[in-house]
PDB file of C-alpha atoms and ligand atoms in Angstrom:
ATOM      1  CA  UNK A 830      12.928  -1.639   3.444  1.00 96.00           C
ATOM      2  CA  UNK A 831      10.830  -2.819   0.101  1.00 97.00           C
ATOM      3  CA  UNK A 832       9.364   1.081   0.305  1.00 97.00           C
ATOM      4  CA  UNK A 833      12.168   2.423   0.572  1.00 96.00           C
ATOM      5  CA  UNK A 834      13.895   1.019  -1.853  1.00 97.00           C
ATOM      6  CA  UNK A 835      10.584   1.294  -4.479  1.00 97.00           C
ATOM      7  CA  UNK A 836      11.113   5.160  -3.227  1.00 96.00           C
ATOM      8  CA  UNK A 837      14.372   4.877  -4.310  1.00 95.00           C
ATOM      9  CA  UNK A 838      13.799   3.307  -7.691  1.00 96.00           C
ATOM     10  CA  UNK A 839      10.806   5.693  -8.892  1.00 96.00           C
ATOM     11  CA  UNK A 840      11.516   7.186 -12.411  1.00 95.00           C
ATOM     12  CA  UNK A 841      13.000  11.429 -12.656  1.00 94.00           C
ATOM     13  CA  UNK A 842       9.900  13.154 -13.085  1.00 91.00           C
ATOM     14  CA  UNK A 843       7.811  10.893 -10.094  1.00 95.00           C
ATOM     15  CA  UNK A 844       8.342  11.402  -6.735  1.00 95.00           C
ATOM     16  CA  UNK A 845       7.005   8.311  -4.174  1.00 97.00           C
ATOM     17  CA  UNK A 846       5.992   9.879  -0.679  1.00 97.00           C
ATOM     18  CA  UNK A 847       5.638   7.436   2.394  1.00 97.00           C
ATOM     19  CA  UNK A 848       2.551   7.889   4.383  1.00 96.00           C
ATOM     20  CA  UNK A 849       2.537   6.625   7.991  1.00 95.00           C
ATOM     21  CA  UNK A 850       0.243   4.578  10.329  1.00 98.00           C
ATOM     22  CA  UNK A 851       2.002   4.719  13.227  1.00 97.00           C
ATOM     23  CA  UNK A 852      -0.630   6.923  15.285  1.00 98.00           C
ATOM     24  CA  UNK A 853      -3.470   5.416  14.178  1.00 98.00           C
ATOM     25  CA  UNK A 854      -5.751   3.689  17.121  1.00 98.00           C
ATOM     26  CA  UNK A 855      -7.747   0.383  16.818  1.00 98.00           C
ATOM     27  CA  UNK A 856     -10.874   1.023  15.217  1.00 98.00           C
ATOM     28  CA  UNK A 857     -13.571   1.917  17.806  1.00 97.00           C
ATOM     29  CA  UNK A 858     -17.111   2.716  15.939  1.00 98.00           C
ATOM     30  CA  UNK A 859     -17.586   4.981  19.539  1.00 98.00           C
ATOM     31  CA  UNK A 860     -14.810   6.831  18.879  1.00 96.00           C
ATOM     32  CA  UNK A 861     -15.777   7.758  15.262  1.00 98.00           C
ATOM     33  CA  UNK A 862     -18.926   8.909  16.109  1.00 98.00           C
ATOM     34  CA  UNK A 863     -17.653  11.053  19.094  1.00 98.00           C
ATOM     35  CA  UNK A 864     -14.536  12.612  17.743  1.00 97.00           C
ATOM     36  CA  UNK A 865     -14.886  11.757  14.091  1.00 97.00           C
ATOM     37  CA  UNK A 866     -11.872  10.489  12.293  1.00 98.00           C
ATOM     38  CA  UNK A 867      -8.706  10.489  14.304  1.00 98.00           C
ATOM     39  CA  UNK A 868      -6.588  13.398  13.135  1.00 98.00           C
ATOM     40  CA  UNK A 869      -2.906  11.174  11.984  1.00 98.00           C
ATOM     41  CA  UNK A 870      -5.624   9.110   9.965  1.00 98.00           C
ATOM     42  CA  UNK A 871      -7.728  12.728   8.037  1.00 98.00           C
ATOM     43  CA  UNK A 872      -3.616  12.774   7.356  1.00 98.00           C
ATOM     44  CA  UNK A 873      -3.730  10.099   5.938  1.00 98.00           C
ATOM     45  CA  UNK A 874      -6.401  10.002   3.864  1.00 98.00           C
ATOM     46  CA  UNK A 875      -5.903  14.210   2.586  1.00 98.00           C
ATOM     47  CA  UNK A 876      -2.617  12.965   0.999  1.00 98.00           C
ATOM     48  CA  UNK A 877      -3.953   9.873  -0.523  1.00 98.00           C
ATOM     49  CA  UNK A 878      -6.665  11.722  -1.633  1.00 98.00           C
ATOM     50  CA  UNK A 879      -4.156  14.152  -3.422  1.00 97.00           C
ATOM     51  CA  UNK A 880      -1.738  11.557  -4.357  1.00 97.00           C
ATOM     52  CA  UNK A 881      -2.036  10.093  -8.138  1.00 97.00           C
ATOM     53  CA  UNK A 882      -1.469   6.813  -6.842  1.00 98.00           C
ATOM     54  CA  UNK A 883      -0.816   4.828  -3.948  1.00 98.00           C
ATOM     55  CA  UNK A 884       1.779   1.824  -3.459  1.00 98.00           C
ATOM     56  CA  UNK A 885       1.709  -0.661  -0.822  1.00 98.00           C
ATOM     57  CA  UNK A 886       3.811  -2.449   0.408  1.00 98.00           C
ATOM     58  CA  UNK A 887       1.983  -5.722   2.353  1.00 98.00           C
ATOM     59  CA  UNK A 888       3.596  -7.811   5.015  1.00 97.00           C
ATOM     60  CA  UNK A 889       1.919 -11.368   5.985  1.00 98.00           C
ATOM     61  CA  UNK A 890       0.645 -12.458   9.198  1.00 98.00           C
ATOM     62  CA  UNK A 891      -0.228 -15.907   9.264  1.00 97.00           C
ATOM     63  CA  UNK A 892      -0.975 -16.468   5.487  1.00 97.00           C
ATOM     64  CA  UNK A 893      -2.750 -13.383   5.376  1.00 98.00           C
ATOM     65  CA  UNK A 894      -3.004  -9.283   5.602  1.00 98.00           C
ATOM     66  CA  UNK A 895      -1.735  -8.232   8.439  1.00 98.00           C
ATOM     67  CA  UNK A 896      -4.548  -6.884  10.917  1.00 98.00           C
ATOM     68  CA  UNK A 897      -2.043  -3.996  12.142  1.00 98.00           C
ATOM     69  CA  UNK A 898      -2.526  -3.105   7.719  1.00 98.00           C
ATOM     70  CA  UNK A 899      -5.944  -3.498   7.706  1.00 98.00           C
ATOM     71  CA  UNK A 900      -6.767  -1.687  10.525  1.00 98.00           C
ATOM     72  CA  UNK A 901      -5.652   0.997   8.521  1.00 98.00           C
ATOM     73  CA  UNK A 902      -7.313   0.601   5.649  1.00 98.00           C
ATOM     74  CA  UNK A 903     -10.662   0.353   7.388  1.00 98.00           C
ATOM     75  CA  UNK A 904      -9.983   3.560   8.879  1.00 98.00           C
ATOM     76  CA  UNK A 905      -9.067   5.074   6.158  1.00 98.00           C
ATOM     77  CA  UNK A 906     -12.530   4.472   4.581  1.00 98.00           C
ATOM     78  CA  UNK A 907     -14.411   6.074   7.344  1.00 98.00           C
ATOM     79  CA  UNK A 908     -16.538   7.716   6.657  1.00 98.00           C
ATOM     80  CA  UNK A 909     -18.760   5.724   4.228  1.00 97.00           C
ATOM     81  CA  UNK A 910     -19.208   9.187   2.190  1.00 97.00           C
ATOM     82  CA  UNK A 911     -14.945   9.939   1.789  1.00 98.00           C
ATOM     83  CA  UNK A 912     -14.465   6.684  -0.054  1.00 98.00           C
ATOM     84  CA  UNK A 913     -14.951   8.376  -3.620  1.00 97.00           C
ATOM     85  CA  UNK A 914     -12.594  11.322  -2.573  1.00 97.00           C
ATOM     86  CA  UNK A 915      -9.763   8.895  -0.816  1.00 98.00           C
ATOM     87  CA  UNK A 916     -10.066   5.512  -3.177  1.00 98.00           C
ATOM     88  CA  UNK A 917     -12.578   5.337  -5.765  1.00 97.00           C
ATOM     89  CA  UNK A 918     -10.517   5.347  -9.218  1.00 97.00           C
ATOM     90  CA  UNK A 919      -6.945   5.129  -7.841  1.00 98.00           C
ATOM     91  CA  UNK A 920      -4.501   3.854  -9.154  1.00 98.00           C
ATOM     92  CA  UNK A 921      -3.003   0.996  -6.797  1.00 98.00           C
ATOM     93  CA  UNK A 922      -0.267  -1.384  -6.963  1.00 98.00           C
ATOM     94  CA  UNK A 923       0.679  -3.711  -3.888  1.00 98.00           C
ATOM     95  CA  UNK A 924       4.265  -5.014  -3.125  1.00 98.00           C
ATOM     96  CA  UNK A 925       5.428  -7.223  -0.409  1.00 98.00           C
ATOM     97  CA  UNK A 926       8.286  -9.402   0.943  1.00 98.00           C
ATOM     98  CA  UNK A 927       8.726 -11.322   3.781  1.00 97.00           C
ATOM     99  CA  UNK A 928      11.859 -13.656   5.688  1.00 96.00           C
ATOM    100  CA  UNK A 929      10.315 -16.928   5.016  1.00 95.00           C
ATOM    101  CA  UNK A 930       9.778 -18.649   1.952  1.00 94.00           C
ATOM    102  CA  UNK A 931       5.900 -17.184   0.808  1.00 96.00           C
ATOM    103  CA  UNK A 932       6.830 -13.761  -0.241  1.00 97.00           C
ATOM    104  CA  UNK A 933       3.596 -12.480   0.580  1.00 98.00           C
ATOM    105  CA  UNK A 934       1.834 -14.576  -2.282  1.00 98.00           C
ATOM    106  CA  UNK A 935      -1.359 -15.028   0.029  1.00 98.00           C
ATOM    107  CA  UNK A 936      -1.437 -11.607   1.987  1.00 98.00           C
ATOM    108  CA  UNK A 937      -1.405 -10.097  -1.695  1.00 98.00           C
ATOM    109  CA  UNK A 938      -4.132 -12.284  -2.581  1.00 98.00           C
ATOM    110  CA  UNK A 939      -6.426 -11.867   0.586  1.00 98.00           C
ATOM    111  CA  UNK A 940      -6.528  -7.577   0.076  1.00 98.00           C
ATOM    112  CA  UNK A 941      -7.902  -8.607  -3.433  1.00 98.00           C
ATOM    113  CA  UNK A 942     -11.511  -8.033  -2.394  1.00 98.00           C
ATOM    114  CA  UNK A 943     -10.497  -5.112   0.073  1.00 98.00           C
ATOM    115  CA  UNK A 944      -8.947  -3.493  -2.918  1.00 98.00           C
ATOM    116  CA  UNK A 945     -12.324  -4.409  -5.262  1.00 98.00           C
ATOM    117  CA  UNK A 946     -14.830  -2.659  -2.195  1.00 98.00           C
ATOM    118  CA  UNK A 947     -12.486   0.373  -2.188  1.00 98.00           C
ATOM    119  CA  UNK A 948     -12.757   1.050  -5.681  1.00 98.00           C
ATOM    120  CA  UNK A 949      -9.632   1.326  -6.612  1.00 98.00           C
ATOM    121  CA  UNK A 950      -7.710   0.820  -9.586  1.00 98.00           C
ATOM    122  CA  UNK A 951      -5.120  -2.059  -9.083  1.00 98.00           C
ATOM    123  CA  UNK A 952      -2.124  -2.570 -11.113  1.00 98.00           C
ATOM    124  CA  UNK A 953      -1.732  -6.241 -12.735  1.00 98.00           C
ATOM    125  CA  UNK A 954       0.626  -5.553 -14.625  1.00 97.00           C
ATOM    126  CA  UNK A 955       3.618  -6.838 -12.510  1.00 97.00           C
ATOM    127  CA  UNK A 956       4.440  -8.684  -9.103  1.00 97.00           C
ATOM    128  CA  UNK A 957       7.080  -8.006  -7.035  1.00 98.00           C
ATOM    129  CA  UNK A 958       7.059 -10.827  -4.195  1.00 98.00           C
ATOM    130  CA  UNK A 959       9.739 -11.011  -2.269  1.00 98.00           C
ATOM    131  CA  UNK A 960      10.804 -14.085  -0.134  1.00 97.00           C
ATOM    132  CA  UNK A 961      13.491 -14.326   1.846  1.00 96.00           C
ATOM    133  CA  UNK A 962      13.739 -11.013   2.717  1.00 96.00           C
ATOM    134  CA  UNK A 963      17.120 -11.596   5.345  1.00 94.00           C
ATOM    135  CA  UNK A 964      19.250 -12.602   2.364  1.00 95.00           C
ATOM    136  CA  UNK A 965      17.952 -10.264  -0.179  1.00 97.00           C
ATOM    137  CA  UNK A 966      18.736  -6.970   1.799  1.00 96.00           C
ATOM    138  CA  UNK A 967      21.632  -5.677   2.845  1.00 94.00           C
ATOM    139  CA  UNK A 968      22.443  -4.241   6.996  1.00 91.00           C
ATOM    140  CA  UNK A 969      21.897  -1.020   5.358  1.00 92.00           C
ATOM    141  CA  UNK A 970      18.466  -1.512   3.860  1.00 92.00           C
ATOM    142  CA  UNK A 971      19.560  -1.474   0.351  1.00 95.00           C
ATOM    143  CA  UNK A 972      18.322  -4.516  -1.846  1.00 97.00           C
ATOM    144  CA  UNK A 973      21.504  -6.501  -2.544  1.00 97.00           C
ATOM    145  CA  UNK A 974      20.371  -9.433  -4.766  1.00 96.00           C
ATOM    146  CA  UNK A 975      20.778  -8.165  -8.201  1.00 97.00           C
ATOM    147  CA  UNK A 976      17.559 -10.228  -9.749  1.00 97.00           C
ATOM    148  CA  UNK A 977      15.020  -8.339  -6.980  1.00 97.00           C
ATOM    149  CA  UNK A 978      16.607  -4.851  -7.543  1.00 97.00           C
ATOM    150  CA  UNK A 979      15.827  -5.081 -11.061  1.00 98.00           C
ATOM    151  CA  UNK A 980      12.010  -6.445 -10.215  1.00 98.00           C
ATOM    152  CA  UNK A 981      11.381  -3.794  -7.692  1.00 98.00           C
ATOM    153  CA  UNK A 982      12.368  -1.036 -10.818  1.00 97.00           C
ATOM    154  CA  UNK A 983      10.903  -2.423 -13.324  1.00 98.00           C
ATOM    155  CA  UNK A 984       7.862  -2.801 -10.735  1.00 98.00           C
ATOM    156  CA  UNK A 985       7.868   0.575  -9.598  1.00 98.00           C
ATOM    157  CA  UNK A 986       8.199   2.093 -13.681  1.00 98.00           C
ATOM    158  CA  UNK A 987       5.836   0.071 -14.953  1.00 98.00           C
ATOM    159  CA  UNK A 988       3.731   1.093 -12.034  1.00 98.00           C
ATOM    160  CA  UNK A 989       4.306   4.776 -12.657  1.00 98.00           C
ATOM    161  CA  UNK A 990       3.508   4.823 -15.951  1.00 97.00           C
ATOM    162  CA  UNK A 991       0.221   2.917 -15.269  1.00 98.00           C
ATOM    163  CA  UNK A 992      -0.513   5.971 -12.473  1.00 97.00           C
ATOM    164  CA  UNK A 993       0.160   8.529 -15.648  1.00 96.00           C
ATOM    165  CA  UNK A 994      -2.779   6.629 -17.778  1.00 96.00           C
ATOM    166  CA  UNK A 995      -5.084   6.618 -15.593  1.00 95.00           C
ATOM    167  CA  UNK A 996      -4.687   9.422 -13.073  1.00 90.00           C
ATOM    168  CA  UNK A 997      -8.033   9.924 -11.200  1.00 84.00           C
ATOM    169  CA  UNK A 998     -10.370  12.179 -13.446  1.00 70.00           C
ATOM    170  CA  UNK A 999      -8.482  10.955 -16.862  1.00 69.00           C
ATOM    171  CA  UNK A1000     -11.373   8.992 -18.226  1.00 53.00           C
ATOM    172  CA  UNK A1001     -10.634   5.044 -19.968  1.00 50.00           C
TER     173      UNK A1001
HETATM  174  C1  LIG B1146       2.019 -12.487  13.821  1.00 75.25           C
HETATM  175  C2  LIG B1146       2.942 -12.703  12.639  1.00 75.25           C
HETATM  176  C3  LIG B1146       2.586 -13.647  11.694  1.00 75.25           C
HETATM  177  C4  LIG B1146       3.395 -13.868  10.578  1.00 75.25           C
HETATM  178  N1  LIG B1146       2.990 -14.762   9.639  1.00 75.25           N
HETATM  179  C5  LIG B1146       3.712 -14.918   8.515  1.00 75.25           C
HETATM  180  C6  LIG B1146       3.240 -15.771   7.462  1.00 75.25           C
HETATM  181  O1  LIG B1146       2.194 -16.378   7.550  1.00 75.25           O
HETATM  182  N2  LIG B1146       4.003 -15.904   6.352  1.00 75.25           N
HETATM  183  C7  LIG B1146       5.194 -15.241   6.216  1.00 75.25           C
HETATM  184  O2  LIG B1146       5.834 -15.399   5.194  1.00 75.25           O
HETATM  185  N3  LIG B1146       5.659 -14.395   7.185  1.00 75.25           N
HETATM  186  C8  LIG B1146       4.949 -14.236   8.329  1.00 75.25           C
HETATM  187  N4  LIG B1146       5.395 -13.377   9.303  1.00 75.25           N
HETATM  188  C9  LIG B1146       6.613 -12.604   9.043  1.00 75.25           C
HETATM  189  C10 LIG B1146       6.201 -11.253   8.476  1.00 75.25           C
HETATM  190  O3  LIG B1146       5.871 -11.369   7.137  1.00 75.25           O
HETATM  191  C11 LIG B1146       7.355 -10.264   8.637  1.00 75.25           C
HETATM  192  O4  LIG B1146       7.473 -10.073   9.987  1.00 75.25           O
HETATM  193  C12 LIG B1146       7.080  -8.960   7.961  1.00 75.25           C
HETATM  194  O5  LIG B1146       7.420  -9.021   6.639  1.00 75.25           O
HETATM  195  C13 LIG B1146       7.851  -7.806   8.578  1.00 75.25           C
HETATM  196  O6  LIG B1146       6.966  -6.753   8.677  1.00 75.25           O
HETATM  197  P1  LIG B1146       6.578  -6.185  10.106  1.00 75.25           P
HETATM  198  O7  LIG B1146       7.842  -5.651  10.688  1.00 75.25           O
HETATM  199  O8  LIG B1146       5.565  -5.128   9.806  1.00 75.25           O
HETATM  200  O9  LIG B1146       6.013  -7.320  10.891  1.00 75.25           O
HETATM  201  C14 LIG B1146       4.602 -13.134  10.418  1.00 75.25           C
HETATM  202  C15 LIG B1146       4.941 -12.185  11.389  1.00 75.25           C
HETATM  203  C16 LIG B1146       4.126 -11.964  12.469  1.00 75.25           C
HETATM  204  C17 LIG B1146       4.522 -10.904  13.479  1.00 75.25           C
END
């Protein structure tokens, strides 16, 4: 519902896709090597790779990233040799929000050195942290508390902007 409603938020001339990782299998190093990459995951990874950014939004398992997320991500850097083409210089920001009271605080700060190995870019320049997630959206999906709508758009434009400075290949 926070992606979607991020989606919903981006500025005129940006459009916000969502990716999917609902096909992707547990990562099996046998596998790789005798199939390669499993096709909804070279997906994946071809629209990230064309993408100028790429927002996440983070739930948290047990004061952590969630190992459904992470699975993900590590397939998503396989091979080795794709990381420059798929992560290395893009532009990130993470987002999260969850029913209890953390708001993803910790799961944001565990993919810290996931994010750093990657390569990517991430944005600082803003948090969005949402807690209490039941009250704060509405049966429809829509964010309903005022004070988050206006931190999930000012989130996403600041975010958008940041994409626009440094779009991979842009150099500073
Ligand atoms: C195994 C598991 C562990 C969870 N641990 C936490 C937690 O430590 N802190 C928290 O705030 N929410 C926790 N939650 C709630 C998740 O943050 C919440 O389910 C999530 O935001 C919804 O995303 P999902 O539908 O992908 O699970 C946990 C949920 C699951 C299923």
């Amino acid at each position: 519902m926070l992606l979607r409603a991020a989606a919903a938020a981006v500025p005129q001339e940006t459009t916000l896709e969502i990716g999917s990782i609902r096909e992707f299998p547990l990562y099996n190093a046998d596998l790789e090597s005798e199939q390669g990459v499993p096709p909804a995951v070279q997906q994946l990874k071809d629209q990230i790779a064309a993408a100028d950014g790429l927002l996440i939004a983070t739930p948290e398992y047990n004061n952590s990233m969630p190992g459904v997320l992470k699975n993900a991500i590590d397939w998503l850097s396989r091979p080795p040799a794709d990381i420059p083409r798929v992560f290395r210089g893009l532009p990130l920001g993470f987002i999260g929000a969850t029913p209890g009271m953390g708001g993803t605080l910790l799961s944001q700060a565990a993919w810290l050195p996931v994010w750093r190995i990657l390569g990517v870019v991430p944005f600082f320049g803003g948090r969005v942290i949402v807690s209490g997630a039941a009250k704060v959206f509405d049966e429809a999906g829509k964010i309903a508390d005022p004070a988050t709508d206006a931190r999930v758009r000012e989130y996403v434009e600041a975010f958008a902007a940041f994409v626009q400075r440094h779009k991979r290949g842009q150099s500073g």
